[in-house]
Amino acid sequence: MAAVTSSAASAAAGLQVNAAGSPTDVAMMYLQDETTDGDMGNLSLEELDLTTDEYILDEVDIHIQANLEDDLVKEALKTGVDLRQYSKQVEAELQRIEQASIKDYIKESQNIALLHNQITACDSILERMEGMLSGFQSDLSSISSEIQTLQQQSVSMNVRLKNRQAVRSHLSQLVDELVVPGAMISTILESPVTEQEFLEQLHELNNKINFAKELSFRETLACSDIQDIVDRLKLKAVSKIREFILQKIYSFRKPMTNYQIPQNTLLKYRFFYQFLLANERTVAKEIRDEYVDTMSKIYYSYFKSYSGRLLKVQYEEVADKDDLMGVEDTAKKGFFSKPSLKSRNTIFTLGQRGAILSPAELEGPILVPHTAQRGDSRYPYEMLFRSQHYALLDNGCREFLFLSDFFMVAGNSALDLFNCIMGKTLSMFLKSMSTYVSDCYDSIAVFLCIHIILRFRAVTAKRNVPALDKYWETVLELLWPRFELILEMNIHSIRNTDPQKLGVLDTRPHYITRRYAEFSSAIVSINQTFPNERTHTLLGQLQVEVENFVLKMAAEFPSRRDQLIFLINNYDMLLGVLMERAADDSKEVEGFQQLLLARTQEFIEEILSSPFGGMVAFVKEAEVLIEKGQLDRLKNEEARITQLVRGFSSTWKQSVESMSQDVMRSFTNFKNGTSIIQGALTQLIQYYHGFHKVLNQPTFRSLAVRSELINLHHLMVEVKKHKPNF
């Protein structure tokens, strides 16, 4: 098979070498090659040159070993076949196959020759196509270079176009800015400043002025061509604007003029001042100074007149240095009698005065003095103070916002300008207030004024107007020390009060205690919104002095019973007044509740001691001995126990009735009296229940008098019948 394959390969090689020959020639060439190969195969061992490098013994040995591995050789050796004979058979078979193969090649010679011709034709066609593609490649290379050239030209042209467009845009803008149209000239020269067209052309003129300034810095020659026209238009515009604004400012000076209307007009044309400030600072300063001078005088005149008229509708009779909490009621006859609210104000009672701090009243319409005078109305100082300062707040906020908007100022500049206008007015206010405060002894009025200022300060903060902050602080610095001084004077007046100089003793609430109750509740209720520690401290000192005063007054009564009635009446009245206005958990309320509870419990013990003292003493004594385990010490007290049982059974109803009537006569507050009676009856039942428990002890179980004890449930039913209902 190897020989056949070798022969086929040689035939194919012959076809390729001699492609133009006939099929017979090709076959003959093949036969010659095969004969040559056969001759080489018939060479004997003697003819081989074994001394050359190609046939060294090692290689022969390797070849033999390889053949021995062949399956056919192994099979032949295994079966004992004669290799020579077998070799001849194989050789004969190979020759037969070779002859058959030659015949096949000769038979297919026509097809092989045709295939050879076709391959040759294909080679020529491919050669021509290669030439054409090479031409195409050459043409494409030249086209690519042309495209690159065109692209470079396009980029260059695009850059030149952009440069020209940029130059055109700048030049067009420059020309537009430099050109002064006729419409602008005619409008600036002829149109009124209130026309919308004038305002629009003024904006354009301002732009051209700014542009001309910018060009002048660059030393642009074209700027000189329009400079003269622009300057003349600017002077004309400045002249017309100055005249217009000054006319509006002068109109403020006319009597009965509502200056807010021309202010609103100026705000509509706020650009006028901006134009002056940018182009003619001298005129802008003139207008600003004129406005400041005019408005300063207007505000000063208005508020001075208004304040003076307000004082004419104040209460004629006001508190003086003798109107203190600890002053005797007889020291100033009729002062603490019920006054007419149309003529004067109360000193220690808040009444309806606190309503001024409500949002509706606080920011309500201001008082009109001449209307109040016609109606013969009079008002406390805090109402005049509120009206005066709300007018100041309202006008001050509006003025500050106007200044910030029209004159384009902010921060410290706005505050300085505001102070230039309102400074004189504010100084007048402070001077007037200082004069009033130095001679004022109405602490509630001063305290209300303080809280009015605190609320007005919050209003200005909400409106984002800081212009009056310094003024508010100055007013508070005037009012707080005066309020504290008046409060300290009242504290000293109560501390120095002599009970023996206060007239006839009476167990009803004392008028000084009532003054304190009204005053303290007023201050506590006002102070809830804006708490102040200094105020709490002073009220605490005042409360201590009042408690001491009540104790000193109680000590003037000879009996402990009257002392307790006096203390309970005063504490109850204090609580009643305080709880109307102050919170239930306030320090003042809690303090007097504890005092009232302690004195009430002591009074209950006091009123039970007279009719039921023997039983109460026995129960307390027995309970102590029971705890110690020494109850036998009372074993011999049968007579005493018998007397207590029979005495209680026979007199308890009359005693309870008498006690109830006595309590109701002793206390001015029926509700408090009822509470005390209920407490006393409850305590009585508890003592009698304790009496039952003591007699149920083994020591006293043999006593016959135990059968005479009143049933506890029956006693409770009977006691309920004696509870008063109010």
CSV table of C-alpha atoms in Angstrom, one decimal, residues 10 21 34 38 59 86 135 199 220 222 227 237 268 309 444 469 510 535 539 561 576 584 638 649 691-693:
chain,number,residue,atom,x,y,z
A,10,SER,CA,4.6,10.4,-8.5
A,21,GLY,CA,1.3,16.3,-22.5
A,34,GLU,CA,7.3,2.7,-10.8
A,38,GLY,CA,10.8,-1.5,-8.2
A,59,GLU,CA,18.9,2.6,13.0
A,86,TYR,CA,5.1,-15.0,2.7
A,135,GLY,CA,-5.5,48.9,-9.9
A,199,LEU,CA,-39.0,104.1,31.9
A,220,THR,CA,-12.3,102.3,21.6
A,222,ALA,CA,-16.0,104.7,18.1
A,227,GLN,CA,-20.3,110.2,24.0
A,237,ALA,CA,-33.0,112.4,32.2
A,268,LYS,CA,-43.2,102.0,41.4
A,309,ARG,CA,-53.1,114.1,72.6
A,444,ILE,CA,-49.4,96.3,86.7
A,469,ASP,CA,-34.6,96.1,68.0
A,510,HIS,CA,-58.0,90.9,105.1
A,535,THR,CA,-40.1,88.4,88.4
A,539,LEU,CA,-43.1,87.3,93.7
A,561,ARG,CA,-60.0,78.9,116.9
A,576,GLY,CA,-59.6,81.4,94.8
A,584,ASP,CA,-52.9,75.0,89.0
A,638,GLU,CA,-64.9,51.5,132.9
A,649,SER,CA,-75.2,58.7,122.1
A,691,PHE,CA,-63.6,53.9,119.4
A,692,HIS,CA,-65.4,50.8,118.3
A,693,LYS,CA,-62.1,49.0,117.5
